[in-house]
mmCIF file of C-alpha atoms in Angstrom:
data_model
loop_
_atom_site.group_PDB
_atom_site.id
_atom_site.type_symbol
_atom_site.label_atom_id
_atom_site.label_comp_id
_atom_site.label_asym_id
_atom_site.label_seq_id
_atom_site.Cartn_x
_atom_site.Cartn_y
_atom_site.Cartn_z
ATOM 1 C CA MET A 1 98.477 106.446 74.202
ATOM 2 C CA ALA A 2 97.558 102.553 73.962
ATOM 3 C CA ASP A 3 97.005 99.500 71.985
ATOM 4 C CA LEU A 4 93.302 100.223 70.802
ATOM 5 C CA ASN A 5 92.299 98.068 67.582
ATOM 6 C CA GLY A 6 94.232 94.886 68.702
ATOM 7 C CA ASP A 7 97.284 94.886 66.107
ATOM 8 C CA GLY A 8 100.035 95.391 68.444
ATOM 9 C CA HIS A 9 101.012 99.035 67.799
ATOM 10 C CA PRO A 10 100.401 101.402 70.178
ATOM 11 C CA ASP A 11 97.514 105.020 68.774
ATOM 12 C CA ILE A 12 96.752 108.106 69.693
ATOM 13 C CA ALA A 13 93.708 109.533 71.580
ATOM 14 C CA VAL A 14 93.292 112.933 72.233
ATOM 15 C CA SER A 15 90.148 115.247 73.575
ATOM 16 C CA GLU A 16 89.855 118.136 71.511
ATOM 17 C CA ASN A 17 87.891 121.179 73.022
ATOM 18 C CA LYS A 18 88.083 124.063 70.517
ATOM 19 C CA ASN A 19 84.690 123.791 69.025
ATOM 20 C CA GLU A 20 81.753 122.363 70.850
ATOM 21 C CA PRO A 21 80.258 119.467 71.426
ATOM 22 C CA GLY A 22 84.396 118.306 71.786
ATOM 23 C CA THR A 23 85.713 115.280 70.831
ATOM 24 C CA VAL A 24 87.780 112.683 71.375
ATOM 25 C CA GLY A 25 90.599 111.693 68.410
ATOM 26 C CA ILE A 26 92.072 108.359 67.080
ATOM 27 C CA LEU A 27 95.637 108.134 65.397
ATOM 28 C CA ALA A 28 95.659 104.484 64.564
ATOM 29 C CA ASN A 29 99.299 103.865 64.524
ATOM 30 C CA ARG A 30 100.351 102.364 61.082
ATOM 31 C CA GLY A 31 103.136 99.919 62.690
ATOM 32 C CA GLY A 32 106.206 102.435 62.346
ATOM 33 C CA TRP A 33 106.440 106.186 61.920
ATOM 34 C CA SER A 34 102.456 106.589 60.023
ATOM 35 C CA PHE A 35 99.378 107.110 61.849
ATOM 36 C CA ASP A 36 96.239 106.899 59.933
ATOM 37 C CA PRO A 37 94.241 110.332 59.615
ATOM 38 C CA GLU A 38 92.583 110.562 62.784
ATOM 39 C CA VAL A 39 89.126 109.916 63.374
ATOM 40 C CA ASP A 40 86.737 112.115 65.821
ATOM 41 C CA TYR A 41 83.957 110.400 68.349
ATOM 42 C CA PRO A 42 81.936 113.290 70.334
ATOM 43 C CA ALA A 43 82.225 112.767 73.848
ATOM 44 C CA GLY A 44 81.117 115.971 75.867
ATOM 45 C CA ASP A 45 81.592 119.465 75.131
ATOM 46 C CA GLY A 46 85.034 120.454 76.854
ATOM 47 C CA PRO A 47 86.330 117.678 77.082
ATOM 48 C CA VAL A 48 89.978 117.961 79.338
ATOM 49 C CA ALA A 49 90.563 114.137 80.176
ATOM 50 C CA ILE A 50 90.718 110.812 79.051
ATOM 51 C CA VAL A 51 91.939 107.171 80.694
ATOM 52 C CA ALA A 52 91.548 103.959 78.949
ATOM 53 C CA GLY A 53 90.477 101.067 80.470
ATOM 54 C CA ASP A 54 88.910 97.423 79.152
ATOM 55 C CA PHE A 55 85.255 98.305 81.428
ATOM 56 C CA ARG A 56 83.309 95.281 79.972
ATOM 57 C CA GLY A 57 85.613 92.802 80.035
ATOM 58 C CA THR A 58 85.320 92.291 76.320
ATOM 59 C CA GLY A 59 89.311 92.459 75.751
ATOM 60 C CA ALA A 60 89.316 96.005 74.576
ATOM 61 C CA LEU A 61 90.232 99.166 75.726
ATOM 62 C CA ASP A 62 87.362 101.231 76.078
ATOM 63 C CA LEU A 63 88.255 104.945 76.762
ATOM 64 C CA ALA A 64 85.929 107.505 79.150
ATOM 65 C CA VAL A 65 86.469 111.017 78.700
ATOM 66 C CA VAL A 66 85.651 114.365 81.203
ATOM 67 C CA ALA A 67 83.978 116.591 79.610
ATOM 68 C CA VAL A 68 83.859 120.291 81.949
ATOM 69 C CA THR A 69 81.831 122.093 80.731
ATOM 70 C CA THR A 70 79.124 119.801 80.820
ATOM 71 C CA SER A 71 80.359 117.463 83.682
ATOM 72 C CA LYS A 72 79.712 114.070 82.681
ATOM 73 C CA VAL A 73 81.879 111.974 81.995
ATOM 74 C CA THR A 74 81.876 109.664 78.955
ATOM 75 C CA ILE A 75 82.370 106.162 78.203
ATOM 76 C CA LEU A 76 83.391 105.308 74.593
ATOM 77 C CA ASN A 77 82.585 101.510 74.022
ATOM 78 C CA ASN A 78 85.632 100.149 71.150
ATOM 79 C CA ASN A 79 84.648 97.537 68.856
ATOM 80 C CA GLY A 80 87.213 95.566 69.358
ATOM 81 C CA HIS A 81 88.638 97.485 65.790
ATOM 82 C CA GLY A 82 89.053 100.524 67.170
ATOM 83 C CA ALA A 83 85.957 102.220 66.779
ATOM 84 C CA PHE A 84 83.889 103.436 69.432
ATOM 85 C CA THR A 85 80.361 103.975 69.628
ATOM 86 C CA ASN A 86 78.860 106.220 73.023
ATOM 87 C CA GLY A 87 78.236 103.432 76.367
ATOM 88 C CA GLY A 88 76.820 106.385 78.366
ATOM 89 C CA ALA A 89 77.617 109.311 79.894
ATOM 90 C CA TYR A 90 77.885 110.290 83.591
ATOM 91 C CA ALA A 91 77.282 113.053 85.856
ATOM 92 C CA VAL A 92 79.956 114.104 88.412
ATOM 93 C CA GLY A 93 81.170 117.307 90.221
ATOM 94 C CA SER A 94 80.958 120.815 87.948
ATOM 95 C CA CYS A 95 84.187 121.203 88.282
ATOM 96 C CA PRO A 96 86.059 117.168 86.314
ATOM 97 C CA GLN A 97 89.750 117.818 86.211
ATOM 98 C CA SER A 98 90.985 114.706 86.008
ATOM 99 C CA ILE A 99 90.278 110.647 85.802
ATOM 100 C CA ILE A 100 92.085 107.800 86.456
ATOM 101 C CA ALA A 101 91.066 103.518 85.936
ATOM 102 C CA GLY A 102 91.789 101.029 87.911
ATOM 103 C CA PRO A 103 90.177 98.289 89.591
ATOM 104 C CA PHE A 104 89.204 99.757 93.515
ATOM 105 C CA ASN A 105 86.683 97.200 95.193
ATOM 106 C CA SER A 106 87.606 93.662 95.431
ATOM 107 C CA ASP A 107 85.643 92.550 92.460
ATOM 108 C CA ALA A 108 88.277 93.352 89.608
ATOM 109 C CA TRP A 109 86.327 94.860 87.577
ATOM 110 C CA THR A 110 88.227 98.523 85.971
ATOM 111 C CA ASP A 111 86.747 101.375 88.348
ATOM 112 C CA LEU A 112 87.029 105.009 87.520
ATOM 113 C CA VAL A 113 87.683 107.996 90.156
ATOM 114 C CA VAL A 114 87.627 111.796 88.593
ATOM 115 C CA GLY A 115 89.197 114.653 90.188
ATOM 116 C CA ASP A 116 85.981 117.867 91.231
ATOM 117 C CA TRP A 117 88.626 120.198 91.258
ATOM 118 C CA CYS A 118 85.000 122.635 92.642
ATOM 119 C CA TRP A 119 84.949 121.180 95.295
ATOM 120 C CA GLY A 120 87.605 119.300 96.732
ATOM 121 C CA MET A 121 85.851 115.602 95.512
ATOM 122 C CA LEU A 122 86.490 112.135 94.182
ATOM 123 C CA ASP A 123 83.674 111.098 92.303
ATOM 124 C CA VAL A 124 84.637 106.655 92.106
ATOM 125 C CA LEU A 125 82.316 105.131 90.068
ATOM 126 C CA LEU A 126 82.776 101.255 90.290
ATOM 127 C CA ASN A 127 82.021 99.535 87.740
ATOM 128 C CA ASN A 128 78.865 96.942 88.061
ATOM 129 C CA GLY A 129 80.620 94.299 86.264
ATOM 130 C CA GLY A 130 80.961 95.222 82.954
ATOM 131 C CA THR A 131 77.268 96.664 82.200
ATOM 132 C CA ALA A 132 77.154 100.255 83.717
ATOM 133 C CA PHE A 133 78.837 102.873 86.080
ATOM 134 C CA GLY A 134 76.703 103.221 89.490
ATOM 135 C CA THR A 135 75.889 106.279 90.927
ATOM 136 C CA PRO A 136 79.464 108.358 91.956
ATOM 137 C CA VAL A 137 80.306 108.391 95.193
ATOM 138 C CA ASN A 138 82.041 110.797 96.960
ATOM 139 C CA SER A 139 84.966 110.720 99.293
ATOM 140 C CA SER A 140 87.309 113.778 100.171
ATOM 141 C CA ALA A 141 90.435 115.354 98.406
ATOM 142 C CA GLU A 142 91.624 116.846 101.196
ATOM 143 C CA GLY A 143 91.784 119.620 98.620
ATOM 144 C CA GLN A 144 90.861 120.900 95.526
ATOM 145 C CA PRO A 145 92.765 117.964 93.225
ATOM 146 C CA GLU A 146 95.348 119.540 90.001
ATOM 147 C CA SER A 147 96.054 115.368 88.683
ATOM 148 C CA LEU A 148 95.577 111.895 90.689
ATOM 149 C CA THR A 149 97.577 109.049 90.327
ATOM 150 C CA SER A 150 97.407 105.490 92.089
ATOM 151 C CA ALA A 151 98.885 102.408 93.448
ATOM 152 C CA ASP A 152 99.056 100.444 96.471
ATOM 153 C CA PHE A 153 101.235 102.901 98.816
ATOM 154 C CA ASN A 154 100.949 100.805 101.755
ATOM 155 C CA GLY A 155 100.865 96.441 101.034
ATOM 156 C CA ASP A 156 97.557 95.746 101.717
ATOM 157 C CA GLY A 157 96.601 94.216 98.275
ATOM 158 C CA THR A 158 94.273 98.035 97.126
ATOM 159 C CA MET A 159 94.774 100.466 94.848
ATOM 160 C CA ASP A 160 95.102 103.605 97.159
ATOM 161 C CA ILE A 161 95.526 107.463 95.608
ATOM 162 C CA ALA A 162 97.296 110.152 96.124
ATOM 163 C CA VAL A 163 96.091 113.844 94.541
ATOM 164 C CA GLY A 164 98.241 116.489 93.548
ATOM 165 C CA THR A 165 96.370 119.659 95.621
ATOM 166 C CA HIS A 166 95.600 123.501 94.363
ATOM 167 C CA GLY A 167 97.156 124.514 98.419
ATOM 168 C CA GLY A 168 100.377 122.915 97.559
ATOM 169 C CA ASP A 169 99.833 119.633 99.430
ATOM 170 C CA VAL A 170 100.805 116.205 98.242
ATOM 171 C CA LYS A 171 97.303 113.983 99.998
ATOM 172 C CA ILE A 172 98.305 109.967 99.415
ATOM 173 C CA LEU A 173 94.130 108.192 100.310
ATOM 174 C CA SER A 174 93.318 104.832 101.668
ATOM 175 C CA ASN A 175 91.616 102.917 99.882
ATOM 176 C CA ASP A 176 88.914 101.334 102.334
ATOM 177 C CA GLY A 177 88.455 97.928 100.491
ATOM 178 C CA LYS A 178 84.946 99.122 99.226
ATOM 179 C CA GLY A 179 86.755 101.593 96.868
ATOM 180 C CA ALA A 180 86.037 104.416 99.450
ATOM 181 C CA PHE A 181 89.283 106.230 100.262
ATOM 182 C CA SER A 182 90.231 108.415 103.982
ATOM 183 C CA LEU A 183 93.646 110.688 104.375
ATOM 184 C CA ALA A 184 96.786 108.646 105.179
ATOM 185 C CA ALA A 185 98.870 111.523 104.599
ATOM 186 C CA SER A 186 100.414 115.089 103.343
ATOM 187 C CA VAL A 187 103.402 115.884 102.005
ATOM 188 C CA GLN A 188 104.349 119.409 101.086
ATOM 189 C CA PRO A 189 106.512 118.894 97.922
ATOM 190 C CA SER A 190 108.788 121.775 97.065
ATOM 191 C CA SER A 191 105.479 124.060 95.162
ATOM 192 C CA TYR A 192 102.488 123.201 94.318
ATOM 193 C CA PRO A 193 101.729 119.786 92.475
ATOM 194 C CA LEU A 194 100.333 120.503 89.677
ATOM 195 C CA PHE A 195 100.835 116.684 88.522
ATOM 196 C CA VAL A 196 101.808 113.795 90.370
ATOM 197 C CA GLY A 197 102.897 110.202 89.156
ATOM 198 C CA ALA A 198 103.771 107.033 90.733
ATOM 199 C CA ALA A 199 106.755 104.307 90.622
ATOM 200 C CA ASP A 200 109.291 102.039 92.685
ATOM 201 C CA LEU A 201 111.361 104.537 91.799
ATOM 202 C CA ASN A 202 114.153 103.345 94.397
ATOM 203 C CA GLN A 203 113.475 99.576 93.848
ATOM 204 C CA ASP A 204 112.694 98.772 97.347
ATOM 205 C CA GLY A 205 109.459 97.504 96.168
ATOM 206 C CA THR A 206 107.020 100.434 97.468
ATOM 207 C CA PRO A 207 105.831 102.631 94.520
ATOM 208 C CA ASP A 208 106.801 105.867 95.179
ATOM 209 C CA ILE A 209 105.416 109.936 93.903
ATOM 210 C CA VAL A 210 106.993 112.044 91.726
ATOM 211 C CA SER A 211 105.594 115.660 91.943
ATOM 212 C CA VAL A 212 105.864 118.057 89.092
ATOM 213 C CA SER A 213 104.795 122.015 89.667
ATOM 214 C CA VAL A 214 103.004 124.352 87.538
ATOM 215 C CA TYR A 215 106.299 125.765 87.774
ATOM 216 C CA GLY A 216 108.362 123.850 86.913
ATOM 217 C CA GLY A 217 109.491 122.071 90.327
ATOM 218 C CA VAL A 218 110.163 118.259 90.654
ATOM 219 C CA THR A 219 109.756 116.467 93.863
ATOM 220 C CA VAL A 220 111.104 112.965 94.819
ATOM 221 C CA LEU A 221 109.238 111.477 97.874
ATOM 222 C CA LEU A 222 110.242 108.218 98.830
ATOM 223 C CA ASN A 223 108.107 105.535 100.346
ATOM 224 C CA ASP A 224 108.628 102.700 103.241
ATOM 225 C CA GLY A 225 105.776 101.657 103.208
ATOM 226 C CA ALA A 226 103.767 102.732 105.932
ATOM 227 C CA TRP A 227 102.441 106.172 104.858
ATOM 228 C CA ASN A 228 105.670 107.374 105.383
ATOM 229 C CA PHE A 229 107.045 109.713 102.856
ATOM 230 C CA SER A 230 110.396 111.779 102.923
ATOM 231 C CA ARG A 231 111.436 114.518 100.254
ATOM 232 C CA LYS A 232 114.001 111.850 98.808
ATOM 233 C CA ALA A 233 115.215 115.781 96.793
ATOM 234 C CA ASP A 234 114.278 118.794 94.742
ATOM 235 C CA TYR A 235 115.194 119.228 90.917
ATOM 236 C CA GLN A 236 113.714 121.772 88.858
ATOM 237 C CA CYS A 237 113.235 121.652 85.103
ATOM 238 C CA THR A 238 115.059 125.070 82.407
ATOM 239 C CA SER A 239 111.902 125.781 81.288
ATOM 240 C CA CYS A 240 109.681 126.712 83.516
ATOM 241 C CA TYR A 241 106.013 125.741 83.238
ATOM 242 C CA ALA A 242 105.302 122.133 83.567
ATOM 243 C CA LEU A 243 102.538 120.650 81.433
ATOM 244 C CA GLY A 244 102.591 116.680 81.643
ATOM 245 C CA LEU A 245 104.385 113.972 83.143
ATOM 246 C CA VAL A 246 104.979 110.875 82.453
ATOM 247 C CA ILE A 247 107.020 107.943 84.139
ATOM 248 C CA ALA A 248 108.695 105.232 82.295
ATOM 249 C CA ASP A 249 111.729 103.071 81.807
ATOM 250 C CA LEU A 250 113.393 105.126 78.935
ATOM 251 C CA ASN A 251 116.690 103.209 78.525
ATOM 252 C CA GLY A 252 115.804 99.766 79.134
ATOM 253 C CA ASP A 253 117.736 99.921 82.732
ATOM 254 C CA GLN A 254 114.756 98.667 84.738
ATOM 255 C CA TYR A 255 114.520 102.400 87.025
ATOM 256 C CA PRO A 256 111.788 104.353 85.772
ATOM 257 C CA ASP A 257 112.841 107.981 84.509
ATOM 258 C CA LEU A 258 110.595 111.528 84.041
ATOM 259 C CA VAL A 259 108.734 112.921 81.214
ATOM 260 C CA ILE A 260 107.893 115.631 81.518
ATOM 261 C CA SER A 261 106.166 118.390 79.015
ATOM 262 C CA CYS A 262 107.453 121.933 79.923
ATOM 263 C CA GLY A 263 105.503 124.522 78.367
ATOM 264 C CA TYR A 264 107.211 125.331 74.563
ATOM 265 C CA GLY A 265 110.131 122.451 75.464
ATOM 266 C CA LEU A 266 110.714 119.111 76.899
ATOM 267 C CA SER A 267 112.611 117.555 79.594
ATOM 268 C CA LEU A 268 114.090 114.250 80.917
ATOM 269 C CA PHE A 269 115.211 112.985 84.148
ATOM 270 C CA MET A 270 116.988 109.956 84.130
ATOM 271 C CA ASN A 271 116.233 107.780 87.529
ATOM 272 C CA ASN A 272 119.761 106.888 89.032
ATOM 273 C CA GLY A 273 118.312 103.834 90.688
ATOM 274 C CA ASP A 274 118.115 105.543 94.272
ATOM 275 C CA GLY A 275 115.525 107.596 94.480
ATOM 276 C CA THR A 276 117.704 110.898 92.793
ATOM 277 C CA LEU A 277 117.863 111.798 89.691
ATOM 278 C CA ALA A 278 120.485 112.823 86.590
ATOM 279 C CA PRO A 279 120.437 116.047 85.622
ATOM 280 C CA GLU A 280 117.923 117.676 83.192
ATOM 281 C CA THR A 281 118.160 116.517 79.612
ATOM 282 C CA VAL A 282 116.424 119.394 77.699
ATOM 283 C CA VAL A 283 115.500 117.188 74.521
ATOM 284 C CA VAL A 284 113.349 120.365 73.305
ATOM 285 C CA PRO A 285 114.751 123.346 74.536
ATOM 286 C CA PRO A 286 112.338 126.140 75.604
ATOM 287 C CA GLY A 287 110.473 128.134 73.467
ATOM 288 C CA ALA A 288 111.521 125.473 70.222
ATOM 289 C CA PHE A 289 107.644 124.553 69.976
ATOM 290 C CA ASN A 290 105.035 127.719 68.434
ATOM 291 C CA SER A 291 102.476 126.600 70.563
ATOM 292 C CA PHE A 292 102.407 125.002 74.240
ATOM 293 C CA SER A 293 102.232 120.978 75.039
ATOM 294 C CA PRO A 294 99.838 119.846 77.165
ATOM 295 C CA ALA A 295 100.543 115.861 76.599
ATOM 296 C CA VAL A 296 102.373 113.971 76.520
ATOM 297 C CA GLY A 297 102.866 110.463 76.608
ATOM 298 C CA VAL A 298 104.966 107.628 76.147
ATOM 299 C CA GLN A 299 104.672 103.809 74.029
ATOM 300 C CA ASP A 300 106.618 101.994 71.469
ATOM 301 C CA VAL A 301 106.107 103.069 68.856
ATOM 302 C CA ASP A 302 107.754 101.154 66.016
ATOM 303 C CA GLY A 303 108.311 98.631 67.438
ATOM 304 C CA ASP A 304 111.770 98.118 68.270
ATOM 305 C CA GLY A 305 111.239 97.397 71.901
ATOM 306 C CA ARG A 306 112.194 101.309 73.242
ATOM 307 C CA PRO A 307 109.606 104.006 74.009
ATOM 308 C CA ASP A 308 109.577 106.917 72.941
ATOM 309 C CA ILE A 309 108.276 110.233 73.154
ATOM 310 C CA VAL A 310 104.461 111.613 72.216
ATOM 311 C CA VAL A 311 103.519 115.022 72.575
ATOM 312 C CA GLY A 312 100.130 116.169 71.636
ATOM 313 C CA ARG A 313 101.193 120.945 70.580
ATOM 314 C CA GLY A 314 97.849 122.406 71.798
ATOM 315 C CA ASP A 315 97.249 125.336 69.974
ATOM 316 C CA SER A 316 98.905 123.816 66.835
ATOM 317 C CA ALA A 317 96.836 121.362 67.019
ATOM 318 C CA THR A 318 100.012 118.602 66.435
ATOM 319 C CA ILE A 319 101.746 115.898 67.291
ATOM 320 C CA SER A 320 105.107 115.224 67.084
ATOM 321 C CA VAL A 321 106.785 111.925 68.363
ATOM 322 C CA PHE A 322 109.941 111.605 69.021
ATOM 323 C CA ALA A 323 112.173 108.907 68.517
ATOM 324 C CA ASN A 324 114.193 106.517 71.653
ATOM 325 C CA GLU A 325 117.422 106.239 70.254
ATOM 326 C CA CYS A 326 119.105 104.621 74.289
ATOM 327 C CA ARG A 327 121.649 102.081 73.312
#
């Protein structure tokens, strides 16, 4: 979710891979609880992940889409009004599953990093000054990457990467400042990390890591700023099959909370402010959705200053929006 047409309202971009070629669907927010009809754009066969970024320095958010069938990243250029044209495709590793965007070298342009599951690699695509991306440069992911998140974990001014690996560890990779990554730390959460996210959970000025397993195990890893991550606590979702994680301040207390889409349900863990989490709040109980909910986003949909939750329900090809009623 992001403001794709510059009107101040967050819009929705969804990947659709039931048919080939796959598409990205854009639903423009009308400024309340309604969206325009979906507009589809070709994005390669088997799109599995999307990330937004101003890749060309135009002030508009473009999209990068990972397609697992073609093993390519397709760039969709935004015309500034939420309409997109093909900006080229880049070959990456054979099993791309995840993608993140950020300034991964010193030139301030938005780069891309793709996780290649089969080969256990990161494909780093550095931005060539807004005109194109360079040939992918590989760094080891130190395992088969299930998910990626980025933050400056050691305070040196460069964006590092945390990798949730299929082997069961969270690997934290240090950035050399030029977009090359090497292992700095390895931490084992309660169970293997399907999703990882980064935020300062205990308000000490350093970004911490949250790991969520496919079985709903939630682990908080607190960062001391020197590549040491300690397991603060473990938690468990009521609905075991976790499919998505977003970290955001839901109640305005300045502490980042957790939103987890759980198979056929939706759960929250509110932050106590010290790196511990309050007991699970079940927004949608397990089984209430009639389809899997593989995607979740958090944005202020209706413009009331409170972030709402949007869930993509994969099997039924529908989107559910949950209004935030925190005061």
